N, CA, C and O atoms as a Tripos MOL2 file, in Angstrom:
@<TRIPOS>MOLECULE
protein
  284   283    71     0     0
PROTEIN
NO_CHARGES

@<TRIPOS>ATOM
      1 N         -11.5380    1.8970    1.7950 N.3       1 MET1
      2 CA        -10.5770    2.6320    1.0050 C.3       1 MET1
      3 C          -9.8540    1.6210    0.1040 C.2       1 MET1
      4 O          -9.5640    0.4990    0.5210 O.2       1 MET1
      5 N          -9.5800    2.0230   -1.0920 N.am      2 SER2
      6 CA         -8.8930    1.1310   -2.0310 C.3       2 SER2
      7 C          -7.3760    1.2890   -1.9140 C.2       2 SER2
      8 O          -6.8790    2.2880   -1.3950 O.2       2 SER2
      9 N          -6.6650    0.2930   -2.4020 N.am      3 LEU3
     10 CA         -5.2080    0.3740   -2.4280 C.3       3 LEU3
     11 C          -4.7680    1.5920   -3.2320 C.2       3 LEU3
     12 O          -3.8070    2.2680   -2.8630 O.2       3 LEU3
     13 N          -5.4580    1.8710   -4.3180 N.am      4 GLN4
     14 CA         -5.1150    3.0290   -5.1470 C.3       4 GLN4
     15 C          -5.2430    4.3310   -4.3480 C.2       4 GLN4
     16 O          -4.3760    5.1990   -4.4480 O.2       4 GLN4
     17 N          -6.2970    4.4750   -3.5680 N.am      5 GLU5
     18 CA         -6.4830    5.6840   -2.7590 C.3       5 GLU5
     19 C          -5.3700    5.8310   -1.7200 C.2       5 GLU5
     20 O          -4.8830    6.9340   -1.4750 O.2       5 GLU5
     21 N          -4.9770    4.7270   -1.1190 N.am      6 ILE6
     22 CA         -3.8970    4.7650   -0.1310 C.3       6 ILE6
     23 C          -2.5910    5.1880   -0.7910 C.2       6 ILE6
     24 O          -1.8760    6.0420   -0.2660 O.2       6 ILE6
     25 N          -2.2760    4.5920   -1.9420 N.am      7 LEU7
     26 CA         -1.0330    4.9300   -2.6390 C.3       7 LEU7
     27 C          -1.0260    6.3920   -3.0770 C.2       7 LEU7
     28 O          -0.0050    7.0680   -2.9630 O.2       7 LEU7
     29 N          -2.1610    6.8810   -3.5770 N.am      8 LYS8
     30 CA         -2.2430    8.2960   -3.9820 C.3       8 LYS8
     31 C          -2.0200    9.2160   -2.7920 C.2       8 LYS8
     32 O          -1.3530   10.2430   -2.9180 O.2       8 LYS8
     33 N          -2.5730    8.8550   -1.6370 N.am      9 LYS9
     34 CA         -2.4020    9.6600   -0.4280 C.3       9 LYS9
     35 C          -0.9240    9.7130   -0.0330 C.2       9 LYS9
     36 O          -0.4240   10.7690    0.3540 O.2       9 LYS9
     37 N          -0.2300    8.5890   -0.1280 N.am     10 ILE10
     38 CA          1.1950    8.5440    0.1910 C.3      10 ILE10
     39 C           1.9740    9.4660   -0.7410 C.2      10 ILE10
     40 O           2.8450   10.2120   -0.2940 O.2      10 ILE10
     41 N           1.6620    9.4160   -2.0380 N.am     11 VAL11
     42 CA          2.3560   10.2430   -3.0310 C.3      11 VAL11
     43 C           2.0450   11.7270   -2.8140 C.2      11 VAL11
     44 O           2.9510   12.5600   -2.8000 O.2      11 VAL11
     45 N           0.7590   12.0510   -2.6450 N.am     12 GLU12
     46 CA          0.3490   13.4510   -2.4860 C.3      12 GLU12
     47 C           0.9570   14.0900   -1.2390 C.2      12 GLU12
     48 O           1.3210   15.2660   -1.2550 O.2      12 GLU12
     49 N           1.0670   13.3110   -0.1590 N.am     13 ASN13
     50 CA          1.6170   13.8380    1.0910 C.3      13 ASN13
     51 C           3.1290   13.6780    1.1850 C.2      13 ASN13
     52 O           3.7460   14.0640    2.1770 O.2      13 ASN13
     53 N           3.7210   13.0970    0.1270 N.am     14 ASN14
     54 CA          5.1700   12.9310    0.0470 C.3      14 ASN14
     55 C           5.7520   12.2550    1.2950 C.2      14 ASN14
     56 O           6.7710   12.6870    1.8360 O.2      14 ASN14
     57 N           5.0780   11.1820    1.7400 N.am     15 TYR15
     58 CA          5.5740   10.4300    2.8960 C.3      15 TYR15
     59 C           6.9130    9.7890    2.5440 C.2      15 TYR15
     60 O           7.0410    9.1910    1.4760 O.2      15 TYR15
     61 N           7.9020    9.8990    3.4100 N.am     16 PRO16
     62 CA          9.2400    9.3370    3.1350 C.3      16 PRO16
     63 C           9.3010    7.8440    3.4850 C.2      16 PRO16
     64 O          10.0030    7.4420    4.4120 O.2      16 PRO16
     65 N           8.5550    7.0320    2.7270 N.am     17 ILE17
     66 CA          8.5030    5.5990    3.0200 C.3      17 ILE17
     67 C           8.6880    4.7700    1.7520 C.2      17 ILE17
     68 O           8.5000    5.2460    0.6330 O.2      17 ILE17
     69 N           9.0580    3.5260    1.9700 N.am     18 LEU18
     70 CA          9.0850    2.5170    0.9220 C.3      18 LEU18
     71 C           8.0940    1.4380    1.3250 C.2      18 LEU18
     72 O           7.8480    1.2240    2.5120 O.2      18 LEU18
     73 N           7.5310    0.7640    0.3420 N.am     19 LEU19
     74 CA          6.5890   -0.3160    0.5860 C.3      19 LEU19
     75 C           7.2510   -1.6120    0.1570 C.2      19 LEU19
     76 O           7.6270   -1.7700   -1.0040 O.2      19 LEU19
     77 N           7.3920   -2.5320    1.0870 N.am     20 ALA20
     78 CA          8.1100   -3.7770    0.8170 C.3      20 ALA20
     79 C           7.1490   -4.9520    0.7440 C.2      20 ALA20
     80 O           6.3350   -5.1650    1.6440 O.2      20 ALA20
     81 N           7.2550   -5.7150   -0.3450 N.am     21 ASP21
     82 CA          6.5490   -6.9820   -0.4230 C.3      21 ASP21
     83 C           7.5840   -8.0810   -0.1950 C.2      21 ASP21
     84 O           8.6820   -7.7940    0.2800 O.2      21 ASP21
     85 N           7.2680   -9.2990   -0.5150 N.am     22 SER22
     86 CA          8.2090  -10.3930   -0.2320 C.3      22 SER22
     87 C           9.4370  -10.3800   -1.1380 C.2      22 SER22
     88 O          10.4300  -11.0460   -0.8440 O.2      22 SER22
     89 N           9.3790   -9.6290   -2.2380 N.am     23 ASP23
     90 CA         10.4710   -9.6280   -3.2050 C.3      23 ASP23
     91 C          11.2780   -8.3380   -3.2820 C.2      23 ASP23
     92 O          12.4810   -8.3710   -3.5410 O.2      23 ASP23
     93 N          10.6280   -7.2130   -3.0600 N.am     24 LYS24
     94 CA         11.2340   -5.9460   -3.4410 C.3      24 LYS24
     95 C          10.6800   -4.7980   -2.6110 C.2      24 LYS24
     96 O           9.6300   -4.9300   -1.9820 O.2      24 LYS24
     97 N          11.3860   -3.6720   -2.6110 N.am     25 GLU25
     98 CA         10.8930   -2.4410   -2.0040 C.3      25 GLU25
     99 C          10.4510   -1.5000   -3.1140 C.2      25 GLU25
    100 O          11.1160   -1.3840   -4.1440 O.2      25 GLU25
    101 N           9.3340   -0.8360   -2.8990 N.am     26 TRP26
    102 CA          8.7150    0.0000   -3.9230 C.3      26 TRP26
    103 C           8.4540    1.4090   -3.4140 C.2      26 TRP26
    104 O           8.2000    1.6180   -2.2280 O.2      26 TRP26
    105 N           8.5210    2.3610   -4.3190 N.am     27 GLU27
    106 CA          7.9920    3.7050   -4.0770 C.3      27 GLU27
    107 C           6.4930    3.6250   -4.3960 C.2      27 GLU27
    108 O           6.0900    2.8660   -5.2770 O.2      27 GLU27
    109 N           5.6800    4.3880   -3.6970 N.am     28 ALA28
    110 CA          4.2360    4.3480   -3.9210 C.3      28 ALA28
    111 C           3.8750    4.7190   -5.3580 C.2      28 ALA28
    112 O           2.9870    4.1040   -5.9490 O.2      28 ALA28
    113 N           4.5500    5.7120   -5.9230 N.am     29 ASP29
    114 CA          4.2210    6.1190   -7.2920 C.3      29 ASP29
    115 C           4.5510    5.0240   -8.3040 C.2      29 ASP29
    116 O           3.8690    4.9040   -9.3220 O.2      29 ASP29
    117 N           5.5810    4.2280   -8.0420 N.am     30 ALA30
    118 CA          5.9060    3.1140   -8.9370 C.3      30 ALA30
    119 C           4.8040    2.0590   -8.9040 C.2      30 ALA30
    120 O           4.4590    1.4860   -9.9380 O.2      30 ALA30
    121 N           4.2580    1.8040   -7.7280 N.am     31 LEU31
    122 CA          3.1570    0.8340   -7.6260 C.3      31 LEU31
    123 C           1.9160    1.3370   -8.3580 C.2      31 LEU31
    124 O           1.2020    0.5570   -8.9880 O.2      31 LEU31
    125 N           1.6640    2.6360   -8.2720 N.am     32 LEU32
    126 CA          0.5070    3.1970   -8.9770 C.3      32 LEU32
    127 C           0.5900    2.9740  -10.4810 C.2      32 LEU32
    128 O          -0.4350    2.7890  -11.1390 O.2      32 LEU32
    129 N           1.7880    2.9900  -11.0250 N.am     33 THR33
    130 CA          1.9350    2.8440  -12.4740 C.3      33 THR33
    131 C           2.1140    1.4000  -12.9230 C.2      33 THR33
    132 O           1.9160    1.0980  -14.1000 O.2      33 THR33
    133 N           2.4880    0.4930  -12.0060 N.am     34 THR34
    134 CA          2.7550   -0.8890  -12.4270 C.3      34 THR34
    135 C           1.6770   -1.8960  -12.0320 C.2      34 THR34
    136 O           1.5420   -2.9290  -12.6880 O.2      34 THR34
    137 N           0.9190   -1.6270  -10.9920 N.am     35 LEU35
    138 CA         -0.1120   -2.5900  -10.5790 C.3      35 LEU35
    139 C          -1.2890   -2.5800  -11.5460 C.2      35 LEU35
    140 O          -1.5920   -1.5540  -12.1560 O.2      35 LEU35
    141 N          -1.9430   -3.7140  -11.6810 N.am     36 SER36
    142 CA         -3.1140   -3.8260  -12.5520 C.3      36 SER36
    143 C          -4.3080   -3.1070  -11.9240 C.2      36 SER36
    144 O          -4.3230   -2.8490  -10.7200 O.2      36 SER36
    145 N          -5.2890   -2.7930  -12.7350 N.am     37 ALA37
    146 CA         -6.5020   -2.1300  -12.2470 C.3      37 ALA37
    147 C          -7.1920   -2.9530  -11.1570 C.2      37 ALA37
    148 O          -7.5910   -2.3890  -10.1380 O.2      37 ALA37
    149 N          -7.3460   -4.2750  -11.3390 N.am     38 PRO38
    150 CA         -7.9770   -5.0530  -10.2560 C.3      38 PRO38
    151 C          -7.1820   -5.0040   -8.9440 C.2      38 PRO38
    152 O          -7.7750   -4.9700   -7.8660 O.2      38 PRO38
    153 N          -5.8660   -5.0020   -9.0270 N.am     39 ALA39
    154 CA         -5.0440   -4.9280   -7.8170 C.3      39 ALA39
    155 C          -5.2270   -3.5830   -7.1230 C.2      39 ALA39
    156 O          -5.2980   -3.5230   -5.8960 O.2      39 ALA39
    157 N          -5.3030   -2.5150   -7.8920 N.am     40 LEU40
    158 CA         -5.4780   -1.1860   -7.3120 C.3      40 LEU40
    159 C          -6.8550   -1.0060   -6.6830 C.2      40 LEU40
    160 O          -7.0260   -0.1700   -5.7950 O.2      40 LEU40
    161 N          -7.8320   -1.7780   -7.1340 N.am     41 LYS41
    162 CA         -9.1910   -1.6660   -6.5990 C.3      41 LYS41
    163 C          -9.4100   -2.4660   -5.3190 C.2      41 LYS41
    164 O         -10.4800   -2.3810   -4.7150 O.2      41 LYS41
    165 N          -8.4070   -3.2460   -4.8950 N.am     42 LEU42
    166 CA         -8.5370   -4.0240   -3.6630 C.3      42 LEU42
    167 C          -8.8790   -3.1140   -2.4910 C.2      42 LEU42
    168 O          -8.3200   -2.0260   -2.3510 O.2      42 LEU42
    169 N          -9.7880   -3.5630   -1.6660 N.am     43 SER43
    170 CA        -10.0890   -2.8450   -0.4390 C.3      43 SER43
    171 C          -8.9260   -3.0650    0.5140 C.2      43 SER43
    172 O          -8.5000   -4.2010    0.7220 O.2      43 SER43
    173 N          -8.4070   -1.9850    1.0980 N.am     44 ALA44
    174 CA         -7.2060   -2.0850    1.9250 C.3      44 ALA44
    175 C          -7.2540   -1.1000    3.0810 C.2      44 ALA44
    176 O          -8.0670   -0.1760    3.1070 O.2      44 ALA44
    177 N          -6.3690   -1.3220    4.0260 N.am     45 HIS45
    178 CA         -6.2300   -0.4630    5.2010 C.3      45 HIS45
    179 C          -4.7470   -0.2250    5.4470 C.2      45 HIS45
    180 O          -3.9450   -1.1580    5.3870 O.2      45 HIS45
    181 N          -4.3820    1.0230    5.7220 N.am     46 MET46
    182 CA         -2.9980    1.3320    6.0470 C.3      46 MET46
    183 C          -2.8870    1.5930    7.5360 C.2      46 MET46
    184 O          -3.5290    2.5010    8.0650 O.2      46 MET46
    185 N          -2.0740    0.7980    8.2070 N.am     47 GLN47
    186 CA         -1.7320    1.0330    9.6060 C.3      47 GLN47
    187 C          -0.4220    1.8200    9.5730 C.2      47 GLN47
    188 O           0.6430    1.2670    9.3000 O.2      47 GLN47
    189 N          -0.5220    3.0990    9.8520 N.am     48 SER48
    190 CA          0.6330    3.9930    9.7200 C.3      48 SER48
    191 C           1.8800    3.4440   10.3960 C.2      48 SER48
    192 O           1.8550    3.0300   11.5550 O.2      48 SER48
    193 N           2.9690    3.4540    9.6390 N.am     49 GLY49
    194 CA          4.2470    3.0200   10.1520 C.3      49 GLY49
    195 C           4.4590    1.5220   10.1710 C.2      49 GLY49
    196 O           5.5560    1.0590   10.4820 O.2      49 GLY49
    197 N           3.4180    0.7420    9.8390 N.am     50 LEU50
    198 CA          3.5490   -0.7090    9.9380 C.3      50 LEU50
    199 C           3.3190   -1.4450    8.6310 C.2      50 LEU50
    200 O           4.2150   -2.1270    8.1340 O.2      50 LEU50
    201 N           2.1150   -1.3120    8.0670 N.am     51 TYR51
    202 CA          1.7660   -2.1200    6.9040 C.3      51 TYR51
    203 C           0.5430   -1.5840    6.1680 C.2      51 TYR51
    204 O          -0.1770   -0.7150    6.6590 O.2      51 TYR51
    205 N           0.3350   -2.1340    4.9730 N.am     52 ILE52
    206 CA         -0.9200   -1.9850    4.2330 C.3      52 ILE52
    207 C          -1.4610   -3.3970    4.0860 C.2      52 ILE52
    208 O          -0.7840   -4.2760    3.5520 O.2      52 ILE52
    209 N          -2.6840   -3.6120    4.5620 N.am     53 ALA53
    210 CA         -3.2820   -4.9420    4.5210 C.3      53 ALA53
    211 C          -4.5750   -4.9180    3.7230 C.2      53 ALA53
    212 O          -5.2710   -3.9040    3.6570 O.2      53 ALA53
    213 N          -4.8760   -6.0500    3.1240 N.am     54 GLU54
    214 CA         -6.1280   -6.2360    2.4040 C.3      54 GLU54
    215 C          -7.2690   -6.3210    3.4200 C.2      54 GLU54
    216 O          -7.0950   -6.8690    4.5090 O.2      54 GLU54
    217 N          -8.4290   -5.7790    3.0640 N.am     55 VAL55
    218 CA         -9.6260   -5.9120    3.8840 C.3      55 VAL55
    219 C         -10.5480   -6.8840    3.1510 C.2      55 VAL55
    220 O         -10.8950   -6.6640    1.9910 O.2      55 VAL55
    221 N         -10.9460   -7.9680    3.8380 N.am     56 ASN56
    222 CA        -11.7650   -8.9760    3.1640 C.3      56 ASN56
    223 C         -13.2320   -8.5600    3.1160 C.2      56 ASN56
    224 O         -13.5970   -7.5050    3.6340 O.2      56 ASN56
    225 N         -14.0600   -9.3750    2.5050 N.am     57 GLU57
    226 CA        -15.4750   -9.0530    2.3200 C.3      57 GLU57
    227 C         -16.2190   -8.8860    3.6380 C.2      57 GLU57
    228 O         -17.2160   -8.1660    3.7030 O.2      57 GLU57
    229 N         -15.7420   -9.5470    4.6910 N.am     58 GLY58
    230 CA        -16.3640   -9.4290    6.0070 C.3      58 GLY58
    231 C         -15.9320   -8.1920    6.7690 C.2      58 GLY58
    232 O         -16.4150   -7.9390    7.8730 O.2      58 GLY58
    233 N         -15.0120   -7.4070    6.1800 N.am     59 GLY59
    234 CA        -14.5370   -6.1940    6.8220 C.3      59 GLY59
    235 C         -13.3540   -6.4050    7.7490 C.2      59 GLY59
    236 O         -12.9570   -5.4960    8.4790 O.2      59 GLY59
    237 N         -12.7890   -7.6120    7.7200 N.am     60 PHE60
    238 CA        -11.6390   -7.9190    8.5620 C.3      60 PHE60
    239 C         -10.3480   -7.7920    7.7700 C.2      60 PHE60
    240 O         -10.3240   -7.9540    6.5500 O.2      60 PHE60
    241 N          -9.2620   -7.4940    8.5050 N.am     61 LEU61
    242 CA         -7.9640   -7.4230    7.8490 C.3      61 LEU61
    243 C          -7.5500   -8.8060    7.3910 C.2      61 LEU61
    244 O          -7.6760   -9.7870    8.1240 O.2      61 LEU61
    245 N          -7.0510   -8.8670    6.1590 N.am     62 GLY62
    246 CA         -6.5650  -10.1150    5.5930 C.3      62 GLY62
    247 C          -5.0520  -10.0830    5.5080 C.2      62 GLY62
    248 O          -4.3650   -9.6760    6.4440 O.2      62 GLY62
    249 N          -4.5580  -10.5160    4.3790 N.am     63 ARG63
    250 CA         -3.1090  -10.6110    4.2140 C.3      63 ARG63
    251 C          -2.4610   -9.2290    4.1410 C.2      63 ARG63
    252 O          -3.0610   -8.2600    3.6750 O.2      63 ARG63
    253 N          -1.2300   -9.1730    4.6110 N.am     64 VAL64
    254 CA         -0.4470   -7.9380    4.5290 C.3      64 VAL64
    255 C           0.0860   -7.8340    3.1040 C.2      64 VAL64
    256 O           0.7650   -8.7380    2.6180 O.2      64 VAL64
    257 N          -0.2250   -6.7360    2.4470 N.am     65 LEU65
    258 CA          0.2190   -6.5170    1.0710 C.3      65 LEU65
    259 C           1.6280   -5.9340    1.0400 C.2      65 LEU65
    260 O           2.4760   -6.3770    0.2650 O.2      65 LEU65
    261 N           1.8690   -4.9380    1.8870 N.am     66 TYR66
    262 CA          3.1650   -4.2590    1.9160 C.3      66 TYR66
    263 C           3.5080   -3.8650    3.3460 C.2      66 TYR66
    264 O           2.6550   -3.3910    4.0960 O.2      66 TYR66
    265 N           4.7590   -4.0660    3.7070 N.am     67 ARG67
    266 CA          5.2790   -3.5530    4.9720 C.3      67 ARG67
    267 C           5.8080   -2.1510    4.6870 C.2      67 ARG67
    268 O           6.3530   -1.8950    3.6130 O.2      67 ARG67
    269 N           5.6490   -1.2580    5.6350 N.am     68 ILE68
    270 CA          6.1060    0.1220    5.4660 C.3      68 ILE68
    271 C           7.4900    0.2580    6.0770 C.2      68 ILE68
    272 O           7.7250   -0.1310    7.2210 O.2      68 ILE68
    273 N           8.4050    0.8200    5.2870 N.am     69 LYS69
    274 CA          9.7770    1.0500    5.7390 C.3      69 LYS69
    275 C          10.1230    2.5230    5.5300 C.2      69 LYS69
    276 O           9.7750    3.1100    4.5050 O.2      69 LYS69
    277 N          10.7920    3.0990    6.4830 N.am     70 ARG70
    278 CA         11.2630    4.4840    6.3260 C.3      70 ARG70
    279 C          12.4180    4.5290    5.3580 C.2      70 ARG70
    280 O          13.2340    3.6090    5.3130 O.2      70 ARG70
    281 N          12.4930    5.5950    4.5800 N.am     71 LYS71
    282 CA         13.6150    5.7980    3.6450 C.3      71 LYS71
    283 C          14.8540    6.1760    4.3960 C.2      71 LYS71
    284 O          15.9030    6.3890    3.7890 O.2      71 LYS71
@<TRIPOS>BOND
     1     1     2 1
     2     2     3 1
     3     3     4 2
     4     3     5 am
     5     5     6 1
     6     6     7 1
     7     7     8 2
     8     7     9 am
     9     9    10 1
    10    10    11 1
    11    11    12 2
    12    11    13 am
    13    13    14 1
    14    14    15 1
    15    15    16 2
    16    15    17 am
    17    17    18 1
    18    18    19 1
    19    19    20 2
    20    19    21 am
    21    21    22 1
    22    22    23 1
    23    23    24 2
    24    23    25 am
    25    25    26 1
    26    26    27 1
    27    27    28 2
    28    27    29 am
    29    29    30 1
    30    30    31 1
    31    31    32 2
    32    31    33 am
    33    33    34 1
    34    34    35 1
    35    35    36 2
    36    35    37 am
    37    37    38 1
    38    38    39 1
    39    39    40 2
    40    39    41 am
    41    41    42 1
    42    42    43 1
    43    43    44 2
    44    43    45 am
    45    45    46 1
    46    46    47 1
    47    47    48 2
    48    47    49 am
    49    49    50 1
    50    50    51 1
    51    51    52 2
    52    51    53 am
    53    53    54 1
    54    54    55 1
    55    55    56 2
    56    55    57 am
    57    57    58 1
    58    58    59 1
    59    59    60 2
    60    59    61 am
    61    61    62 1
    62    62    63 1
    63    63    64 2
    64    63    65 am
    65    65    66 1
    66    66    67 1
    67    67    68 2
    68    67    69 am
    69    69    70 1
    70    70    71 1
    71    71    72 2
    72    71    73 am
    73    73    74 1
    74    74    75 1
    75    75    76 2
    76    75    77 am
    77    77    78 1
    78    78    79 1
    79    79    80 2
    80    79    81 am
    81    81    82 1
    82    82    83 1
    83    83    84 2
    84    83    85 am
    85    85    86 1
    86    86    87 1
    87    87    88 2
    88    87    89 am
    89    89    90 1
    90    90    91 1
    91    91    92 2
    92    91    93 am
    93    93    94 1
    94    94    95 1
    95    95    96 2
    96    95    97 am
    97    97    98 1
    98    98    99 1
    99    99   100 2
   100    99   101 am
   101   101   102 1
   102   102   103 1
   103   103   104 2
   104   103   105 am
   105   105   106 1
   106   106   107 1
   107   107   108 2
   108   107   109 am
   109   109   110 1
   110   110   111 1
   111   111   112 2
   112   111   113 am
   113   113   114 1
   114   114   115 1
   115   115   116 2
   116   115   117 am
   117   117   118 1
   118   118   119 1
   119   119   120 2
   120   119   121 am
   121   121   122 1
   122   122   123 1
   123   123   124 2
   124   123   125 am
   125   125   126 1
   126   126   127 1
   127   127   128 2
   128   127   129 am
   129   129   130 1
   130   130   131 1
   131   131   132 2
   132   131   133 am
   133   133   134 1
   134   134   135 1
   135   135   136 2
   136   135   137 am
   137   137   138 1
   138   138   139 1
   139   139   140 2
   140   139   141 am
   141   141   142 1
   142   142   143 1
   143   143   144 2
   144   143   145 am
   145   145   146 1
   146   146   147 1
   147   147   148 2
   148   147   149 am
   149   149   150 1
   150   150   151 1
   151   151   152 2
   152   151   153 am
   153   153   154 1
   154   154   155 1
   155   155   156 2
   156   155   157 am
   157   157   158 1
   158   158   159 1
   159   159   160 2
   160   159   161 am
   161   161   162 1
   162   162   163 1
   163   163   164 2
   164   163   165 am
   165   165   166 1
   166   166   167 1
   167   167   168 2
   168   167   169 am
   169   169   170 1
   170   170   171 1
   171   171   172 2
   172   171   173 am
   173   173   174 1
   174   174   175 1
   175   175   176 2
   176   175   177 am
   177   177   178 1
   178   178   179 1
   179   179   180 2
   180   179   181 am
   181   181   182 1
   182   182   183 1
   183   183   184 2
   184   183   185 am
   185   185   186 1
   186   186   187 1
   187   187   188 2
   188   187   189 am
   189   189   190 1
   190   190   191 1
   191   191   192 2
   192   191   193 am
   193   193   194 1
   194   194   195 1
   195   195   196 2
   196   195   197 am
   197   197   198 1
   198   198   199 1
   199   199   200 2
   200   199   201 am
   201   201   202 1
   202   202   203 1
   203   203   204 2
   204   203   205 am
   205   205   206 1
   206   206   207 1
   207   207   208 2
   208   207   209 am
   209   209   210 1
   210   210   211 1
   211   211   212 2
   212   211   213 am
   213   213   214 1
   214   214   215 1
   215   215   216 2
   216   215   217 am
   217   217   218 1
   218   218   219 1
   219   219   220 2
   220   219   221 am
   221   221   222 1
   222   222   223 1
   223   223   224 2
   224   223   225 am
   225   225   226 1
   226   226   227 1
   227   227   228 2
   228   227   229 am
   229   229   230 1
   230   230   231 1
   231   231   232 2
   232   231   233 am
   233   233   234 1
   234   234   235 1
   235   235   236 2
   236   235   237 am
   237   237   238 1
   238   238   239 1
   239   239   240 2
   240   239   241 am
   241   241   242 1
   242   242   243 1
   243   243   244 2
   244   243   245 am
   245   245   246 1
   246   246   247 1
   247   247   248 2
   248   247   249 am
   249   249   250 1
   250   250   251 1
   251   251   252 2
   252   251   253 am
   253   253   254 1
   254   254   255 1
   255   255   256 2
   256   255   257 am
   257   257   258 1
   258   258   259 1
   259   259   260 2
   260   259   261 am
   261   261   262 1
   262   262   263 1
   263   263   264 2
   264   263   265 am
   265   265   266 1
   266   266   267 1
   267   267   268 2
   268   267   269 am
   269   269   270 1
   270   270   271 1
   271   271   272 2
   272   271   273 am
   273   273   274 1
   274   274   275 1
   275   275   276 2
   276   275   277 am
   277   277   278 1
   278   278   279 1
   279   279   280 2
   280   279   281 am
   281   281   282 1
   282   282   283 1
   283   283   284 2
@<TRIPOS>SUBSTRUCTURE
     1 MET1         2 RESIDUE 1 A MET
     2 SER2         6 RESIDUE 1 A SER
     3 LEU3        10 RESIDUE 1 A LEU
     4 GLN4        14 RESIDUE 1 A GLN
     5 GLU5        18 RESIDUE 1 A GLU
     6 ILE6        22 RESIDUE 1 A ILE
     7 LEU7        26 RESIDUE 1 A LEU
     8 LYS8        30 RESIDUE 1 A LYS
     9 LYS9        34 RESIDUE 1 A LYS
    10 ILE10       38 RESIDUE 1 A ILE
    11 VAL11       42 RESIDUE 1 A VAL
    12 GLU12       46 RESIDUE 1 A GLU
    13 ASN13       50 RESIDUE 1 A ASN
    14 ASN14       54 RESIDUE 1 A ASN
    15 TYR15       58 RESIDUE 1 A TYR
    16 PRO16       62 RESIDUE 1 A PRO
    17 ILE17       66 RESIDUE 1 A ILE
    18 LEU18       70 RESIDUE 1 A LEU
    19 LEU19       74 RESIDUE 1 A LEU
    20 ALA20       78 RESIDUE 1 A ALA
    21 ASP21       82 RESIDUE 1 A ASP
    22 SER22       86 RESIDUE 1 A SER
    23 ASP23       90 RESIDUE 1 A ASP
    24 LYS24       94 RESIDUE 1 A LYS
    25 GLU25       98 RESIDUE 1 A GLU
    26 TRP26      102 RESIDUE 1 A TRP
    27 GLU27      106 RESIDUE 1 A GLU
    28 ALA28      110 RESIDUE 1 A ALA
    29 ASP29      114 RESIDUE 1 A ASP
    30 ALA30      118 RESIDUE 1 A ALA
    31 LEU31      122 RESIDUE 1 A LEU
    32 LEU32      126 RESIDUE 1 A LEU
    33 THR33      130 RESIDUE 1 A THR
    34 THR34      134 RESIDUE 1 A THR
    35 LEU35      138 RESIDUE 1 A LEU
    36 SER36      142 RESIDUE 1 A SER
    37 ALA37      146 RESIDUE 1 A ALA
    38 PRO38      150 RESIDUE 1 A PRO
    39 ALA39      154 RESIDUE 1 A ALA
    40 LEU40      158 RESIDUE 1 A LEU
    41 LYS41      162 RESIDUE 1 A LYS
    42 LEU42      166 RESIDUE 1 A LEU
    43 SER43      170 RESIDUE 1 A SER
    44 ALA44      174 RESIDUE 1 A ALA
    45 HIS45      178 RESIDUE 1 A HIS
    46 MET46      182 RESIDUE 1 A MET
    47 GLN47      186 RESIDUE 1 A GLN
    48 SER48      190 RESIDUE 1 A SER
    49 GLY49      194 RESIDUE 1 A GLY
    50 LEU50      198 RESIDUE 1 A LEU
    51 TYR51      202 RESIDUE 1 A TYR
    52 ILE52      206 RESIDUE 1 A ILE
    53 ALA53      210 RESIDUE 1 A ALA
    54 GLU54      214 RESIDUE 1 A GLU
    55 VAL55      218 RESIDUE 1 A VAL
    56 ASN56      222 RESIDUE 1 A ASN
    57 GLU57      226 RESIDUE 1 A GLU
    58 GLY58      230 RESIDUE 1 A GLY
    59 GLY59      234 RESIDUE 1 A GLY
    60 PHE60      238 RESIDUE 1 A PHE
    61 LEU61      242 RESIDUE 1 A LEU
    62 GLY62      246 RESIDUE 1 A GLY
    63 ARG63      250 RESIDUE 1 A ARG
    64 VAL64      254 RESIDUE 1 A VAL
    65 LEU65      258 RESIDUE 1 A LEU
    66 TYR66      262 RESIDUE 1 A TYR
    67 ARG67      266 RESIDUE 1 A ARG
    68 ILE68      270 RESIDUE 1 A ILE
    69 LYS69      274 RESIDUE 1 A LYS
    70 ARG70      278 RESIDUE 1 A ARG
    71 LYS71      282 RESIDUE 1 A LYS
C-alpha cells in the first residue's frame, strides 16, 4: 500500500487523528496536498493507533514516517 492510499483512507473514513513527524503535526488531507508525488508513492504500512512506517524493498518495516496522535 502506498502512503497516498493510507492518507486517502484516513481522509475518507474521517479518522480523528493527527500525523506527527519530527517537526510538526499534520492533518492527512494537508499531507495529500503538500507532499511530492515520489513521497506519496512510498510503500508504507499503517499500524493503527501507533504509526505509519515505510516498507523497504525487502518487505520489512523501515523508518517511521509519522506517529499517530488522537485529536
